[in-house]
PDB file of C-alpha atoms in Angstrom:
ATOM      1  CA  ALA E1214      12.183  10.170  -9.333  1.00  0.00           C
ATOM      2  CA  GLN E1215       9.048   8.193  -9.846  1.00  0.00           C
ATOM      3  CA  SER E1216       6.170   9.422  -7.721  1.00  0.00           C
ATOM      4  CA  VAL E1217       2.477  10.038  -7.389  1.00  0.00           C
ATOM      5  CA  THR E1218       1.070  13.130  -5.687  1.00  0.00           C
ATOM      6  CA  GLN E1219      -2.299  13.299  -4.032  1.00  0.00           C
ATOM      7  CA  LEU E1220      -3.766  16.775  -3.824  1.00  0.00           C
ATOM      8  CA  GLY E1221      -5.618  17.357  -0.590  1.00  0.00           C
ATOM      9  CA  SER E1222      -4.902  15.323   2.503  1.00  0.00           C
ATOM     10  CA  HIS E1223      -8.494  15.746   3.696  1.00  0.00           C
ATOM     11  CA  VAL E1224     -11.671  15.894   1.664  1.00  0.00           C
ATOM     12  CA  SER E1225     -15.202  16.276   3.046  1.00  0.00           C
ATOM     13  CA  VAL E1226     -18.348  15.689   1.040  1.00  0.00           C
ATOM     14  CA  SER E1227     -22.006  15.439   1.905  1.00  0.00           C
ATOM     15  CA  GLU E1228     -23.729  12.097   1.604  1.00  0.00           C
ATOM     16  CA  GLY E1229     -25.032  11.772  -1.950  1.00  0.00           C
ATOM     17  CA  ALA E1230     -22.569  14.308  -3.372  1.00  0.00           C
ATOM     18  CA  LEU E1231     -19.855  13.690  -5.922  1.00  0.00           C
ATOM     19  CA  VAL E1232     -16.568  12.332  -4.624  1.00  0.00           C
ATOM     20  CA  LEU E1233     -13.425  13.566  -6.385  1.00  0.00           C
ATOM     21  CA  LEU E1234      -9.998  12.566  -5.108  1.00  0.00           C
ATOM     22  CA  ARG E1235      -7.044  13.892  -7.064  1.00  0.00           C
ATOM     23  CA  CYS E1236      -3.869  12.122  -8.053  1.00  0.00           C
ATOM     24  CA  ASN E1237      -1.087  13.218 -10.372  1.00  0.00           C
ATOM     25  CA  TYR E1238       1.779  11.007 -11.428  1.00  0.00           C
ATOM     26  CA  SER E1239       5.272  11.815 -12.546  1.00  0.00           C
ATOM     27  CA  SER E1240       5.736  11.318 -16.245  1.00  0.00           C
ATOM     28  CA  SER E1241       8.524   8.838 -15.592  1.00  0.00           C
ATOM     29  CA  VAL E1242       6.071   6.415 -14.006  1.00  0.00           C
ATOM     30  CA  PRO E1243       5.002   3.721 -16.465  1.00  0.00           C
ATOM     31  CA  PRO E1244       1.272   3.493 -17.031  1.00  0.00           C
ATOM     32  CA  TYR E1245       0.494   1.227 -14.117  1.00  0.00           C
ATOM     33  CA  LEU E1246      -1.645   3.169 -11.684  1.00  0.00           C
ATOM     34  CA  PHE E1247      -3.804   2.069  -8.791  1.00  0.00           C
ATOM     35  CA  TRP E1248      -6.231   3.347  -6.218  1.00  0.00           C
ATOM     36  CA  TYR E1249      -6.439   1.645  -2.852  1.00  0.00           C
ATOM     37  CA  VAL E1250      -8.729   2.241   0.122  1.00  0.00           C
ATOM     38  CA  GLN E1251      -7.820   1.702   3.751  1.00  0.00           C
ATOM     39  CA  TYR E1252     -10.390   1.444   6.524  1.00  0.00           C
ATOM     40  CA  PRO E1253      -9.327   1.965  10.146  1.00  0.00           C
ATOM     41  CA  ASN E1254      -7.152  -0.808  11.529  1.00  0.00           C
ATOM     42  CA  GLN E1255      -7.156  -2.638   8.236  1.00  0.00           C
ATOM     43  CA  GLY E1256      -4.801  -3.169   5.344  1.00  0.00           C
ATOM     44  CA  LEU E1257      -5.221  -1.660   1.903  1.00  0.00           C
ATOM     45  CA  GLN E1258      -7.877  -2.912  -0.481  1.00  0.00           C
ATOM     46  CA  LEU E1259      -7.582  -2.471  -4.230  1.00  0.00           C
ATOM     47  CA  LEU E1260     -10.302  -0.260  -5.722  1.00  0.00           C
ATOM     48  CA  LEU E1261      -9.111  -0.242  -9.313  1.00  0.00           C
ATOM     49  CA  LYS E1262      -6.094  -0.623 -11.545  1.00  0.00           C
ATOM     50  CA  TYR E1263      -5.054   1.051 -14.788  1.00  0.00           C
ATOM     51  CA  THR E1264      -2.875  -0.874 -17.196  1.00  0.00           C
ATOM     52  CA  SER E1265      -3.395   1.121 -20.434  1.00  0.00           C
ATOM     53  CA  ALA E1266      -6.240  -1.046 -21.720  1.00  0.00           C
ATOM     54  CA  ALA E1267      -8.801   1.751 -21.335  1.00  0.00           C
ATOM     55  CA  THR E1268      -8.544   5.298 -20.054  1.00  0.00           C
ATOM     56  CA  LEU E1269     -11.692   5.023 -17.930  1.00  0.00           C
ATOM     57  CA  VAL E1270     -11.320   2.346 -15.311  1.00  0.00           C
ATOM     58  CA  LYS E1271     -14.254   1.085 -13.280  1.00  0.00           C
ATOM     59  CA  GLY E1272     -13.603  -0.310  -9.850  1.00  0.00           C
ATOM     60  CA  ILE E1273     -15.456  -1.709  -6.919  1.00  0.00           C
ATOM     61  CA  ASN E1274     -18.079   0.082  -4.817  1.00  0.00           C
ATOM     62  CA  GLY E1275     -19.064   2.429  -7.672  1.00  0.00           C
ATOM     63  CA  PHE E1276     -15.666   4.112  -7.976  1.00  0.00           C
ATOM     64  CA  GLU E1277     -13.981   4.892 -11.255  1.00  0.00           C
ATOM     65  CA  ALA E1278     -10.871   6.736 -12.392  1.00  0.00           C
ATOM     66  CA  GLU E1279      -9.844   8.338 -15.643  1.00  0.00           C
ATOM     67  CA  PHE E1280      -6.292   8.264 -16.946  1.00  0.00           C
ATOM     68  CA  LYS E1281      -5.389  11.563 -18.625  1.00  0.00           C
ATOM     69  CA  LYS E1282      -1.923  11.514 -20.094  1.00  0.00           C
ATOM     70  CA  SER E1283      -2.023  15.188 -21.118  1.00  0.00           C
ATOM     71  CA  GLU E1284      -2.653  16.167 -17.504  1.00  0.00           C
ATOM     72  CA  THR E1285      -0.622  13.320 -15.933  1.00  0.00           C
ATOM     73  CA  SER E1286      -3.639  12.699 -13.746  1.00  0.00           C
ATOM     74  CA  PHE E1287      -5.557   9.712 -12.473  1.00  0.00           C
ATOM     75  CA  HIS E1288      -8.368  11.181 -10.386  1.00  0.00           C
ATOM     76  CA  LEU E1289     -10.814   8.945  -8.525  1.00  0.00           C
ATOM     77  CA  THR E1290     -14.530   9.701  -8.640  1.00  0.00           C
ATOM     78  CA  LYS E1291     -17.818   8.371  -7.380  1.00  0.00           C
ATOM     79  CA  PRO E1292     -21.118   9.979  -8.383  1.00  0.00           C
ATOM     80  CA  SER E1293     -22.811   9.680  -5.012  1.00  0.00           C
ATOM     81  CA  ALA E1294     -20.996   9.398  -1.684  1.00  0.00           C
ATOM     82  CA  HIS E1295     -22.150   6.938   0.912  1.00  0.00           C
ATOM     83  CA  MET E1296     -21.345   6.982   4.607  1.00  0.00           C
ATOM     84  CA  SER E1297     -19.444   3.734   4.194  1.00  0.00           C
ATOM     85  CA  ASP E1298     -17.012   5.474   1.800  1.00  0.00           C
ATOM     86  CA  ALA E1299     -15.372   7.301   4.710  1.00  0.00           C
ATOM     87  CA  ALA E1300     -11.797   5.994   4.700  1.00  0.00           C
ATOM     88  CA  GLU E1301      -8.227   6.767   3.628  1.00  0.00           C
ATOM     89  CA  TYR E1302      -7.559   6.567  -0.093  1.00  0.00           C
ATOM     90  CA  PHE E1303      -4.181   5.998  -1.674  1.00  0.00           C
ATOM     91  CA  CYS E1304      -3.074   6.495  -5.226  1.00  0.00           C
ATOM     92  CA  ALA E1305      -0.146   4.322  -6.290  1.00  0.00           C
ATOM     93  CA  GLY E1306       2.062   3.820  -9.285  1.00  0.00           C
ATOM     94  CA  TYR E1307       4.477   1.132 -10.328  1.00  0.00           C
ATOM     95  CA  GLY E1308       7.957   1.622 -11.717  1.00  0.00           C
ATOM     96  CA  ASN E1309      10.340  -1.098 -10.639  1.00  0.00           C
ATOM     97  CA  GLN E1310       8.514  -0.985  -7.321  1.00  0.00           C
ATOM     98  CA  PHE E1311       5.244   0.381  -6.020  1.00  0.00           C
ATOM     99  CA  TYR E1312       5.044   4.068  -5.106  1.00  0.00           C
ATOM    100  CA  PHE E1313       2.222   5.378  -2.946  1.00  0.00           C
ATOM    101  CA  GLY E1314       0.849   8.836  -2.487  1.00  0.00           C
ATOM    102  CA  THR E1315       0.511  10.254   1.006  1.00  0.00           C
ATOM    103  CA  GLY E1316      -3.183   9.511   1.140  1.00  0.00           C
ATOM    104  CA  THR E1317      -6.444  11.443   1.236  1.00  0.00           C
ATOM    105  CA  SER E1318      -8.793  11.061   4.152  1.00  0.00           C
ATOM    106  CA  LEU E1319     -12.398  11.163   2.989  1.00  0.00           C
ATOM    107  CA  THR E1320     -15.107  12.295   5.406  1.00  0.00           C
ATOM    108  CA  VAL E1321     -18.741  11.873   4.452  1.00  0.00           C
ATOM    109  CA  ILE E1322     -21.134  14.258   6.166  1.00  0.00           C
ATOM    110  CA  PRO E1323     -24.672  12.969   6.760  1.00  0.00           C
TER     111      PRO E1323
ATOM    112  CA  LYS A1332      -9.349 -18.460  -0.121  1.00  0.00           C
ATOM    113  CA  ALA A1333      -7.774 -17.033   3.021  1.00  0.00           C
ATOM    114  CA  GLY A1334      -6.286 -13.560   2.804  1.00  0.00           C
ATOM    115  CA  VAL A1335      -2.883 -12.318   3.826  1.00  0.00           C
ATOM    116  CA  THR A1336      -2.277 -12.819   7.510  1.00  0.00           C
ATOM    117  CA  GLN A1337       0.226 -10.986   9.682  1.00  0.00           C
ATOM    118  CA  THR A1338       1.346 -11.816  13.164  1.00  0.00           C
ATOM    119  CA  PRO A1339       1.420 -10.380  15.680  1.00  0.00           C
ATOM    120  CA  ARG A1340      -1.124  -7.610  15.147  1.00  0.00           C
ATOM    121  CA  TYR A1341       0.299  -5.423  17.890  1.00  0.00           C
ATOM    122  CA  LEU A1342       3.748  -5.248  19.399  1.00  0.00           C
ATOM    123  CA  ILE A1343       5.407  -3.045  21.978  1.00  0.00           C
ATOM    124  CA  LYS A1344       9.190  -2.973  22.234  1.00  0.00           C
ATOM    125  CA  THR A1345      11.815  -0.731  23.778  1.00  0.00           C
ATOM    126  CA  ARG A1346      14.682   1.021  22.067  1.00  0.00           C
ATOM    127  CA  GLY A1347      17.610  -1.202  21.261  1.00  0.00           C
ATOM    128  CA  GLN A1348      15.585  -4.387  21.090  1.00  0.00           C
ATOM    129  CA  GLN A1349      14.964  -6.331  17.943  1.00  0.00           C
ATOM    130  CA  VAL A1350      11.686  -7.581  16.517  1.00  0.00           C
ATOM    131  CA  THR A1351      10.508 -10.152  13.997  1.00  0.00           C
ATOM    132  CA  LEU A1352       7.235  -9.816  12.120  1.00  0.00           C
ATOM    133  CA  SER A1353       5.616 -12.586  10.146  1.00  0.00           C
ATOM    134  CA  CYS A1354       3.512 -12.631   7.000  1.00  0.00           C
ATOM    135  CA  SER A1355       1.649 -15.519   5.404  1.00  0.00           C
ATOM    136  CA  PRO A1356       0.636 -14.775   1.818  1.00  0.00           C
ATOM    137  CA  ILE A1357      -2.430 -15.909  -0.032  1.00  0.00           C
ATOM    138  CA  SER A1358      -2.095 -19.508  -1.119  1.00  0.00           C
ATOM    139  CA  GLY A1359      -0.376 -19.682  -4.503  1.00  0.00           C
ATOM    140  CA  HIS A1360       1.200 -16.260  -4.231  1.00  0.00           C
ATOM    141  CA  ARG A1361       4.973 -16.291  -4.551  1.00  0.00           C
ATOM    142  CA  SER A1362       5.755 -12.611  -4.055  1.00  0.00           C
ATOM    143  CA  VAL A1363       5.700 -10.838  -0.702  1.00  0.00           C
ATOM    144  CA  SER A1364       6.377  -7.137  -0.228  1.00  0.00           C
ATOM    145  CA  TRP A1365       6.773  -5.183   2.975  1.00  0.00           C
ATOM    146  CA  TYR A1366       5.847  -1.570   3.626  1.00  0.00           C
ATOM    147  CA  GLN A1367       6.224   0.828   6.524  1.00  0.00           C
ATOM    148  CA  GLN A1368       3.294   3.189   7.073  1.00  0.00           C
ATOM    149  CA  THR A1369       3.653   6.276   9.258  1.00  0.00           C
ATOM    150  CA  PRO A1370       1.522   9.430   9.476  1.00  0.00           C
ATOM    151  CA  GLY A1371       4.386  11.620   8.323  1.00  0.00           C
ATOM    152  CA  GLN A1372       5.906   9.514   5.544  1.00  0.00           C
ATOM    153  CA  GLY A1373       2.917   7.544   4.316  1.00  0.00           C
ATOM    154  CA  LEU A1374       3.595   4.141   2.817  1.00  0.00           C
ATOM    155  CA  GLN A1375       7.197   3.406   2.075  1.00  0.00           C
ATOM    156  CA  PHE A1376       8.444   0.304   0.312  1.00  0.00           C
ATOM    157  CA  LEU A1377      10.843  -1.829   2.326  1.00  0.00           C
ATOM    158  CA  PHE A1378      11.560  -4.870   0.168  1.00  0.00           C
ATOM    159  CA  GLU A1379      10.067  -7.555  -2.020  1.00  0.00           C
ATOM    160  CA  TYR A1380      10.752 -11.271  -1.993  1.00  0.00           C
ATOM    161  CA  PHE A1381       9.978 -13.700  -4.774  1.00  0.00           C
ATOM    162  CA  SER A1382      10.712 -17.403  -4.576  1.00  0.00           C
ATOM    163  CA  GLU A1383      12.943 -16.925  -1.522  1.00  0.00           C
ATOM    164  CA  THR A1384      15.051 -14.218  -3.188  1.00  0.00           C
ATOM    165  CA  GLN A1385      15.012 -10.517  -2.495  1.00  0.00           C
ATOM    166  CA  ARG A1386      13.922  -9.011  -5.787  1.00  0.00           C
ATOM    167  CA  ASN A1387      13.795  -5.362  -4.813  1.00  0.00           C
ATOM    168  CA  LYS A1388      14.748  -3.167  -1.900  1.00  0.00           C
ATOM    169  CA  GLY A1389      13.703   0.278  -0.754  1.00  0.00           C
ATOM    170  CA  ASN A1390      15.768   2.954   0.877  1.00  0.00           C
ATOM    171  CA  PHE A1391      15.954   1.724   4.444  1.00  0.00           C
ATOM    172  CA  PRO A1392      18.997   1.102   6.656  1.00  0.00           C
ATOM    173  CA  GLY A1393      20.500  -2.327   7.060  1.00  0.00           C
ATOM    174  CA  ARG A1394      18.739  -2.733  10.415  1.00  0.00           C
ATOM    175  CA  PHE A1395      15.729  -3.750   8.351  1.00  0.00           C
ATOM    176  CA  SER A1396      16.023  -7.187   6.848  1.00  0.00           C
ATOM    177  CA  GLY A1397      13.770  -9.923   5.635  1.00  0.00           C
ATOM    178  CA  ARG A1398      13.592 -13.388   4.287  1.00  0.00           C
ATOM    179  CA  GLN A1399      11.180 -15.694   2.566  1.00  0.00           C
ATOM    180  CA  PHE A1400      10.736 -19.385   3.122  1.00  0.00           C
ATOM    181  CA  SER A1401      10.029 -22.132   0.625  1.00  0.00           C
ATOM    182  CA  ASN A1402       6.304 -21.987   1.460  1.00  0.00           C
ATOM    183  CA  SER A1403       6.356 -18.251   0.552  1.00  0.00           C
ATOM    184  CA  ARG A1404       5.849 -17.142   4.142  1.00  0.00           C
ATOM    185  CA  SER A1405       8.006 -14.160   4.930  1.00  0.00           C
ATOM    186  CA  GLU A1406       9.530 -12.585   7.990  1.00  0.00           C
ATOM    187  CA  MET A1407      10.811  -9.111   8.531  1.00  0.00           C
ATOM    188  CA  ASN A1408      13.366  -8.277  11.199  1.00  0.00           C
ATOM    189  CA  VAL A1409      14.288  -4.931  12.643  1.00  0.00           C
ATOM    190  CA  SER A1410      17.352  -4.817  14.872  1.00  0.00           C
ATOM    191  CA  THR A1411      18.387  -2.119  17.333  1.00  0.00           C
ATOM    192  CA  LEU A1412      14.974  -0.519  17.372  1.00  0.00           C
ATOM    193  CA  GLU A1413      14.663   3.261  17.352  1.00  0.00           C
ATOM    194  CA  LEU A1414      11.711   5.404  18.371  1.00  0.00           C
ATOM    195  CA  GLY A1415      11.211   6.319  14.710  1.00  0.00           C
ATOM    196  CA  ASP A1416      10.560   2.699  13.838  1.00  0.00           C
ATOM    197  CA  SER A1417       7.133   2.963  15.426  1.00  0.00           C
ATOM    198  CA  ALA A1418       4.776   2.356  12.537  1.00  0.00           C
ATOM    199  CA  LEU A1419       2.249   0.090  10.933  1.00  0.00           C
ATOM    200  CA  TYR A1420       4.099  -2.574   8.961  1.00  0.00           C
ATOM    201  CA  LEU A1421       2.107  -3.913   6.063  1.00  0.00           C
ATOM    202  CA  CYS A1422       2.736  -7.027   4.091  1.00  0.00           C
ATOM    203  CA  ALA A1423       1.324  -7.561   0.609  1.00  0.00           C
ATOM    204  CA  SER A1424       1.318 -10.661  -1.522  1.00  0.00           C
ATOM    205  CA  SER A1425       0.912 -11.136  -5.246  1.00  0.00           C
ATOM    206  CA  ILE A1426       1.124 -13.995  -7.681  1.00  0.00           C
ATOM    207  CA  GLY A1427       4.482 -12.605  -8.729  1.00  0.00           C
ATOM    208  CA  GLY A1428       4.597 -13.606 -12.355  1.00  0.00           C
ATOM    209  CA  ALA A1429       3.858 -10.304 -14.082  1.00  0.00           C
ATOM    210  CA  VAL A1430       4.799  -6.665 -13.914  1.00  0.00           C
ATOM    211  CA  ALA A1431       2.651  -4.636 -11.518  1.00  0.00           C
ATOM    212  CA  ASP A1432       0.789  -7.686 -10.271  1.00  0.00           C
ATOM    213  CA  THR A1433      -2.127  -6.736  -8.066  1.00  0.00           C
ATOM    214  CA  GLN A1434      -1.022  -6.710  -4.456  1.00  0.00           C
ATOM    215  CA  TYR A1435      -3.242  -7.951  -1.657  1.00  0.00           C
ATOM    216  CA  PHE A1436      -2.525  -6.442   1.717  1.00  0.00           C
ATOM    217  CA  GLY A1437      -2.670  -7.908   5.175  1.00  0.00           C
ATOM    218  CA  PRO A1438      -4.088  -5.981   8.150  1.00  0.00           C
ATOM    219  CA  GLY A1439      -0.627  -4.973   9.331  1.00  0.00           C
ATOM    220  CA  THR A1440       1.411  -5.198  12.512  1.00  0.00           C
ATOM    221  CA  ARG A1441       1.337  -2.112  14.694  1.00  0.00           C
ATOM    222  CA  LEU A1442       4.794  -1.700  16.236  1.00  0.00           C
ATOM    223  CA  THR A1443       5.295   0.743  19.067  1.00  0.00           C
ATOM    224  CA  VAL A1444       8.832   1.475  20.231  1.00  0.00           C
ATOM    225  CA  LEU A1445       9.158   3.031  23.698  1.00  0.00           C
TER     226      LEU A1445
END
């Protein structure tokens, strides 16, 4: 079955620290991968999208993700966390439909 | 350009009732997808409509149905509501012409079944 797996349902980082949110995809998922962010009481907003053009994908708000085929990973990073980054983050893949991970809640500690 | 809008934003129903949710996509978008979001199951794909035709369907019972109108607006209907149907229902629109088109999500409709 096609799927993406997010490791860690909750991640806490200090303000200014590196953010690393992990996502692994099943090898049967074609190379369309996404990261979305969801703020409370809002829908999902696209952070970035991988479509095999480049392994390092830069997104909005300083986020980026690196596609590593050998590790079947697509981890999301940001060099320096900001309080406004506190939200739920979803990794997603596309086969013949979109598949979402279960989400990682990011807490930023002042 | 206006974003995806969903109405109503909040809904309370009782078991056995039926409910209809509405989604207006971004102007020019022809594809509308629906998702159910719950704390336990995360986001699960319900179905996708493109040019008034259901193009894809997730693994949900027949109580969940949808349709799309000629102006691309879409409705989702759930009949014979169960307590487990309580969830945030998200609608997403995309242009619809390419594989893995970027989806733009609405704010969702929070359905509570009592």
